[in-house]
Coordinates of C-alpha atoms in Angstrom, one line a residue:
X12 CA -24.4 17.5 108.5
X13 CA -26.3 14.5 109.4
X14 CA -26.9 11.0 107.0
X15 CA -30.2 11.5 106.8
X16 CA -30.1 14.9 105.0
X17 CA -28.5 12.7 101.9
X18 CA -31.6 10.5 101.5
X19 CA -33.7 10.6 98.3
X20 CA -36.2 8.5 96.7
X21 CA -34.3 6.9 94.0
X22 CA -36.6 4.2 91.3
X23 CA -34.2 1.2 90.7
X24 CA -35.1 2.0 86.9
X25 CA -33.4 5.4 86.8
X26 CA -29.6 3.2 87.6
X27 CA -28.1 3.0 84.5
X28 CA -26.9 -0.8 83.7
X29 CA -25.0 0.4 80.6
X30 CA -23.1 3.3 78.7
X31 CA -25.7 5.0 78.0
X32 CA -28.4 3.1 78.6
X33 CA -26.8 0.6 75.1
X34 CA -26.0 -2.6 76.1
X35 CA -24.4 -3.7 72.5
X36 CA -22.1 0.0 72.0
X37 CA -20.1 1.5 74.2
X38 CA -21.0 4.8 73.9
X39 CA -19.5 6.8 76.8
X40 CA -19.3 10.1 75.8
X41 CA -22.8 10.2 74.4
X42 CA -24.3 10.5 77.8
X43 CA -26.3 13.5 79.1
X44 CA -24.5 16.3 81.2
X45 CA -26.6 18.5 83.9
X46 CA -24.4 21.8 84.4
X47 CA -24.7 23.4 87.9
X48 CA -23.6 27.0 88.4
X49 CA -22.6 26.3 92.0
X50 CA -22.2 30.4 93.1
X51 CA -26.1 30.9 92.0
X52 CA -27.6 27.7 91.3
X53 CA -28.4 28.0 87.4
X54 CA -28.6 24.5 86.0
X55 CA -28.1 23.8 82.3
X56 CA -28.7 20.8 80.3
X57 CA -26.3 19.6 77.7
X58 CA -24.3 16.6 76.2
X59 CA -21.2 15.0 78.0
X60 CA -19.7 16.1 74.8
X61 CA -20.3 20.1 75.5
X62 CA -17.8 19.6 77.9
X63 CA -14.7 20.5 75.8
X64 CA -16.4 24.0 74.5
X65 CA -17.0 24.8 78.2
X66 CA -13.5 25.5 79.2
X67 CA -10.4 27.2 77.4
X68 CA -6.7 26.8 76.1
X69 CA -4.3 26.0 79.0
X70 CA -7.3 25.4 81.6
X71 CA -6.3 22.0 83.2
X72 CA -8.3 18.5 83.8
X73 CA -6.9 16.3 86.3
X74 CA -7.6 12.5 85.8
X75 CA -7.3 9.6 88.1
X76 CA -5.3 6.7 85.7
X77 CA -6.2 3.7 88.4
X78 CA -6.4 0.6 86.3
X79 CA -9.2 -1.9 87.7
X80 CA -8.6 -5.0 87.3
X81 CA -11.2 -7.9 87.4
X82 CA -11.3 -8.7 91.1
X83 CA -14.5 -10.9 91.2
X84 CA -13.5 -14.2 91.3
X85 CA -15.8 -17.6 92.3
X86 CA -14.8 -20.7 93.6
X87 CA -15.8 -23.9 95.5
X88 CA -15.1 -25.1 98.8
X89 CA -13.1 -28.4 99.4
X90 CA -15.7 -31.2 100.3
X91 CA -18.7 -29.2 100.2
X92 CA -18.1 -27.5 96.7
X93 CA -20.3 -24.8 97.6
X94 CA -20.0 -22.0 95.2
X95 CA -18.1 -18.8 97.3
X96 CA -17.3 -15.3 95.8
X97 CA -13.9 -14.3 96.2
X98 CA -13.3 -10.3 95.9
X99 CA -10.0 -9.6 95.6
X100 CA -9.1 -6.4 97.7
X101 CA -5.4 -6.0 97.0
X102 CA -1.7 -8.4 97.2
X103 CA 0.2 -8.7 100.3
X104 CA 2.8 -10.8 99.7
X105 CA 3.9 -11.2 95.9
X106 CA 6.4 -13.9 96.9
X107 CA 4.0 -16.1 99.3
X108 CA 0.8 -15.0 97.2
X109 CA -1.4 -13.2 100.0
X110 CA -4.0 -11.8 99.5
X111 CA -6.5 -9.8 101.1
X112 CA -9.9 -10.5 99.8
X113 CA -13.7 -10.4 101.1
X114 CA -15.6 -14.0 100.6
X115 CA -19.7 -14.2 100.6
X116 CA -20.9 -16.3 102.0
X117 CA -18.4 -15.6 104.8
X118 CA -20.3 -17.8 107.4
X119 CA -18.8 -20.9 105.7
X120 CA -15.2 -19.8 105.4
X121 CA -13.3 -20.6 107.9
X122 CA -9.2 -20.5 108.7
X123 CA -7.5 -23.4 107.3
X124 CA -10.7 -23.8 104.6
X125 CA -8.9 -24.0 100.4
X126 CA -11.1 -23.1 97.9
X127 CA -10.7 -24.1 94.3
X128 CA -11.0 -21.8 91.1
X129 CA -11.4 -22.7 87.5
X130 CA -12.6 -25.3 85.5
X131 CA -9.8 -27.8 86.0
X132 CA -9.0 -26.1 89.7
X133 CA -5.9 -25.3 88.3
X134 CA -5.8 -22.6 91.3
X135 CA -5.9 -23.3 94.8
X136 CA -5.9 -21.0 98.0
X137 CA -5.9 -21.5 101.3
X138 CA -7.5 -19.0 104.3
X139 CA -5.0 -18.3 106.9
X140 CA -6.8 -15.4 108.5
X141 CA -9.5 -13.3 109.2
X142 CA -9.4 -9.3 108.4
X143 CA -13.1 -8.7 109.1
X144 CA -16.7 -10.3 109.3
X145 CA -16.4 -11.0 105.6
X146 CA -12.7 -10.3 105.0
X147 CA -9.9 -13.1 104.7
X148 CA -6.3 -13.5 104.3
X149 CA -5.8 -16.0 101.3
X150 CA -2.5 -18.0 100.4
X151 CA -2.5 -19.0 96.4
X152 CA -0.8 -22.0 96.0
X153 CA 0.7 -22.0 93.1
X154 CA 4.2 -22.8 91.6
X155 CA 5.0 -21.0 88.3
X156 CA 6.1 -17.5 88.3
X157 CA 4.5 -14.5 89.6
X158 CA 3.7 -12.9 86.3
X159 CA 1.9 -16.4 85.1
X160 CA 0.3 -17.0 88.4
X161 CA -1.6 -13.5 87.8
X162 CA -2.3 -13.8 84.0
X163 CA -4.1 -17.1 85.5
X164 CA -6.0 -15.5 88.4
X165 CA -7.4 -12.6 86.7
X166 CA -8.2 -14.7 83.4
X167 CA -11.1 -16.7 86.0
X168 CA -12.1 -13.1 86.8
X169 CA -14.9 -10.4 85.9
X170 CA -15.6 -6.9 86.3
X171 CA -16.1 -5.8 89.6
X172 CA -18.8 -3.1 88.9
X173 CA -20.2 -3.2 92.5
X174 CA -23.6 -5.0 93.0
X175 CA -24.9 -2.5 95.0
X176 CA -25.2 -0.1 91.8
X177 CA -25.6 -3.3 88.8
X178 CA -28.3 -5.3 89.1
X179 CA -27.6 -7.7 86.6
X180 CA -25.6 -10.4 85.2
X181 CA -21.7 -9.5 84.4
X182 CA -20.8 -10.0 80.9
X183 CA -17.5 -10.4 79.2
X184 CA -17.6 -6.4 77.5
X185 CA -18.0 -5.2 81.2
X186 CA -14.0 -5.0 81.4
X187 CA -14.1 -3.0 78.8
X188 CA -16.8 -0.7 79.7
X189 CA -15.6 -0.3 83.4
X190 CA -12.2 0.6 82.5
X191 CA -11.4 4.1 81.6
X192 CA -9.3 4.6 78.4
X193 CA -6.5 6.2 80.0
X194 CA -6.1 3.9 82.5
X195 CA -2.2 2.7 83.1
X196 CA -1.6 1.7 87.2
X197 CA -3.3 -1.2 88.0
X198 CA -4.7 -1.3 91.7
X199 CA -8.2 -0.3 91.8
X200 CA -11.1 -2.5 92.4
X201 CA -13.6 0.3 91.1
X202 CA -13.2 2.3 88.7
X203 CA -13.3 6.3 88.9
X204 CA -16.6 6.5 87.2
X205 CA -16.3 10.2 86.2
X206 CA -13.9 9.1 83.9
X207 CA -15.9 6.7 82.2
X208 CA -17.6 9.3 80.2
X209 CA -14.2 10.4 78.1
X210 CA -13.4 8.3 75.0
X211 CA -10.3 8.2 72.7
X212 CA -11.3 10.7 70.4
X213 CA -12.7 13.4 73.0
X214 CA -9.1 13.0 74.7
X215 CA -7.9 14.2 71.5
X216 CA -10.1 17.4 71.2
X217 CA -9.3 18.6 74.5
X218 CA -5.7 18.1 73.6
X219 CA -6.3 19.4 69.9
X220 CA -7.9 22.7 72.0
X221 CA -5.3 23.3 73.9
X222 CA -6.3 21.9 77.6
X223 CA -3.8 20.7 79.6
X224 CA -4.3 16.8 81.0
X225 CA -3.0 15.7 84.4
X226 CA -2.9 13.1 85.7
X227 CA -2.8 11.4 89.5
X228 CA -3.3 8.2 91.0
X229 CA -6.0 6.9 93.5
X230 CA -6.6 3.1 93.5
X231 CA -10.2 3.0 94.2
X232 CA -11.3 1.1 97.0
X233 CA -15.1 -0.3 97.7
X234 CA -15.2 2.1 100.6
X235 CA -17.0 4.2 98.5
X236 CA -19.6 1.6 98.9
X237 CA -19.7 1.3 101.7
X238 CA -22.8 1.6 104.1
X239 CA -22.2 5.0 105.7
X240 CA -24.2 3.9 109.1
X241 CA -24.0 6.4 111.6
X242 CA -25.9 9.5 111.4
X243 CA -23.7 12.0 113.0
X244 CA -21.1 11.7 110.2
X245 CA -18.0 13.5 112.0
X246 CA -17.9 9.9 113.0
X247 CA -17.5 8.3 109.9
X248 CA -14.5 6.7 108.8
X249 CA -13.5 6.0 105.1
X250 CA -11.3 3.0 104.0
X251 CA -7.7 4.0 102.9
X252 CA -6.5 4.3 99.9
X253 CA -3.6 4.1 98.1
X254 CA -2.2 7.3 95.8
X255 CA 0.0 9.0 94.3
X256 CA 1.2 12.8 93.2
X257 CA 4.0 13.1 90.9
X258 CA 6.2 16.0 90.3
X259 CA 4.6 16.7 86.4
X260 CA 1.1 16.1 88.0
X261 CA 2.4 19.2 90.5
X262 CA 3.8 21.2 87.6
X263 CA 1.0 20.9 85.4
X264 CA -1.7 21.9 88.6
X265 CA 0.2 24.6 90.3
X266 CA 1.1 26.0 86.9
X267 CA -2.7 26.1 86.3
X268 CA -3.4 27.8 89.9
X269 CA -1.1 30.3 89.3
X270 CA -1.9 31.6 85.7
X271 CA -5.5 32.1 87.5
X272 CA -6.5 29.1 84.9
X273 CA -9.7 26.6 85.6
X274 CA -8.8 23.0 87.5
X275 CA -11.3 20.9 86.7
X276 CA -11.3 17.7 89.1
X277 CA -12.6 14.6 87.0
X278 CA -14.5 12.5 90.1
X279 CA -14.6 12.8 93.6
X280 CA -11.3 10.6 94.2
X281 CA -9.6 13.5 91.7
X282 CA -11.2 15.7 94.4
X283 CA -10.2 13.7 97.8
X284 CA -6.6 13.0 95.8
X285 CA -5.9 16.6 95.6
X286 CA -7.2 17.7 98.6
X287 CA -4.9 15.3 100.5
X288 CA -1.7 16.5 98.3
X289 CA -2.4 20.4 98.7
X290 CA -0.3 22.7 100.9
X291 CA -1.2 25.6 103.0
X292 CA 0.0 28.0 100.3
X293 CA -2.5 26.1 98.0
X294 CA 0.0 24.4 95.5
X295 CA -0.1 20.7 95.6
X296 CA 2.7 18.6 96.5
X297 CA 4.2 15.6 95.8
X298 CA 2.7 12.4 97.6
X299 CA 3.2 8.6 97.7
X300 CA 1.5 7.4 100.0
X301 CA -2.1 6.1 101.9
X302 CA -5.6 8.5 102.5
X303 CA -9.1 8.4 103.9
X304 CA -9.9 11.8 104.2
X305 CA -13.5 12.1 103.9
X306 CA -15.0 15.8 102.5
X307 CA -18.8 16.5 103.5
X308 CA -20.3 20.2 103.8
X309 CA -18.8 22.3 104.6
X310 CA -15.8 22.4 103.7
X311 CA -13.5 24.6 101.7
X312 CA -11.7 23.3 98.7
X313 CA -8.5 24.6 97.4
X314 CA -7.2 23.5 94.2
X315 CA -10.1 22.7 91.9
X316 CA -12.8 25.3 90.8
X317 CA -14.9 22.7 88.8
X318 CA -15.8 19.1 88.9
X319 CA -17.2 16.9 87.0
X320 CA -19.1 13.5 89.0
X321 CA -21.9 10.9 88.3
X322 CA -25.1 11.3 89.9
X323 CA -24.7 8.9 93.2
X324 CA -26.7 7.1 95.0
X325 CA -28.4 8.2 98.4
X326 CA -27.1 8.5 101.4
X327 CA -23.2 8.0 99.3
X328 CA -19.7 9.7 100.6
X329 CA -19.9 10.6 96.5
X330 CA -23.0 12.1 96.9
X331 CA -21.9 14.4 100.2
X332 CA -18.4 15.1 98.6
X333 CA -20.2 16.9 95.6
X334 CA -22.5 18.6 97.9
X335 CA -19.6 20.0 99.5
X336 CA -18.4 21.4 96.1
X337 CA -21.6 22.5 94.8
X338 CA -23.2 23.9 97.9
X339 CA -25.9 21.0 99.8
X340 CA -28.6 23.7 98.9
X341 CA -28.2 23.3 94.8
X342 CA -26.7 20.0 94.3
X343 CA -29.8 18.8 96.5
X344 CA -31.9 21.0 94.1
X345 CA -29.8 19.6 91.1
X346 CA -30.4 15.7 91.9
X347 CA -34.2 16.8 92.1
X348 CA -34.2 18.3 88.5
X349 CA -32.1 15.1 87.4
X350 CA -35.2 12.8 88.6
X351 CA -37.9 14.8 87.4
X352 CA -35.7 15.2 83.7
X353 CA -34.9 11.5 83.3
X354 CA -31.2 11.6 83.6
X355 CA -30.1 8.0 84.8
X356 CA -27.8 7.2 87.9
X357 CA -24.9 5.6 89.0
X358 CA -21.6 4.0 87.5
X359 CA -22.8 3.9 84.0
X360 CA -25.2 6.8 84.6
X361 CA -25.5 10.7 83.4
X362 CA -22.7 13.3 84.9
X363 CA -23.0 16.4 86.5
X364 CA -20.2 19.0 85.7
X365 CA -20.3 21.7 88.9
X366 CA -18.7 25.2 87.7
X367 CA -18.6 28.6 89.1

């Protein structure tokens, strides 16, 4: 498959800058839901909500629980006090406070360069190195604990909904509304957007129903993001990420492959997460430790037989990962139908759930 067969005209009108289009109510689960028959190509259009009357007692949905935390940070440079954004990618060093982070503008940060954050600068950092053209290694100086010194950090931050898909100002309900409710390991600096759609109370009705929840971990990275800029894309490389596979998360899955029950993967990091855990015998198994595997057509998956994903951007790993599951042919079809029936895109768009 080549890059450019992942283009489409997309209006920057149809990117959803809310749940639901509301900027006041968080109404995630009120979004619209395309349904894509992925063995003949029959599309259906329903309510996120549907979803729970779509599958049965003792099927199984697998969740991501990645926590994001708010990892958009600004601060000024000494002497110049030019305003930087500081994008907190993950923690090095606890002890020494390191971090690796990505600065814009990154043309005026240089090694040895602090930067000061908060009102009062109550925080200071220091660059000691660079990762990339825009990524450096940072040294927060600071002397009370650990546990204080982050309460501190991430109190100057926001959401990091990535700018690329939000073209607007960030506002304080955005860590709410970028956070999925059953969210419990903190690591991710994006949030597993399929999962944005499921509130508190449909939780409950799929557990009232009978449908089993489990759950893995995949800290989200921005590679996802990421301009995918070659066209041959055998030659693409994604950014590694962190996860994790636990024994009950194996149970619950294999238990569901072998009773010949649905798996439905919730987001294409669900998808990548058990891809990466799953044995030739097709049972997942348990895993602690770093991916990038990168799924484009074709390719054959072996846990899952549904998914449920956003409608992407062009040319997006997202994008070609669902393609894979759905068949290029009808999820190509199926992002054509979503334009011409007003469904909205991106992170706080409409979902697509891909069956058999």
């Amino acid at each position: 498959m080549k890059l450019s067969q992942f283009k489409f005209e997309l209006p920057q009108d149809r990117i959803a800058l809310y749940p639901c289009g509301d900027a006041e109510t968080d109404r995630r689960d009120e979004c619209r839901m395309m349904v894509l028959h992925r063995q003949t190509g029959e599309i259906e259009h329903r309510n996120f909500k549907d979803i729970i009357d779509m599958f049965d007692e003792h099927d199984t949905f697998v969740f991501n629980d990645t926590k994001v935390f708010p990892a958009r940070l600004y601060g000024d440079k000494e002497k110049t006090k030019a305003r930087i954004e500081v994008f907190l990618l993950r923690e090095l060093n606890e002890e020494f406070r390191l971090w690796d982070v990505l600065v814009d503008p990154a043309r005026k940060i240089r090694i040895g360069n602090k930067l000061y954050f908060g009102e009062d600068d109550s925080i200071v950092a220091e660059v000691i190195d660079n990762t990339t053209s825009r990524g450096r290694t940072l040294r927060f100086l600071y002397d009370g604990d650990h546990e204080e010194f982050k309460q501190m950090l991430y109190a100057l931050g926001e959401a990091p909904i990535p700018k690329e898909v939000l073209h607007r100002e960030s506002e304080p309900e955005d860590l709410e509304r970028f956070q999925c409710v059953f969210a419990k390991n903190e690591g991710a600096v994006t949030a597993p957007t399929a999962g944005l759609h499921f509130s508190r109370q449909v939780m409950k009705r799929l557990e009232i129903k009978g449908i089993n929840l489990a759950y893995l971990t995949m800290h989200c990275s921005l590679g996802a993001f990421r301009n995918t800029d070659v066209e041959d894309l055998t030659k693409h490389r994604m950014d590694s990420e962190q996860m994790i596979v636990n024994a009950e998360c194996c149970r619950i899955v294999n238990r569901a492959k072998d009773e010949g029950r649905q798996v439905v993967a919730i987001g294409t990091t669900v998808q990548r997460a058990l891809e990466t855990a799953v044995g030739p015998d097709a049972r997942i198994k348990e895993f602690d430790g770093w991916t990038n595997k990168f799924i484009f057509p074709p390719y054959d998956f072996s846990v899952a037989t549904a998914m449920l994903t956003n409608f992407q951007l062009p040319y997006s790993t997202l994008l070609m990962l669902g393609a894979a599951f759905g068949g290029y042919d009808h999820v190509m079809n199926a992002y054509k139908v979503a334009l011409e029936e007003g469904y909205s895109f991106g992170t706080f768009g409409d979902c697509l759930l891909i069956v058999d």
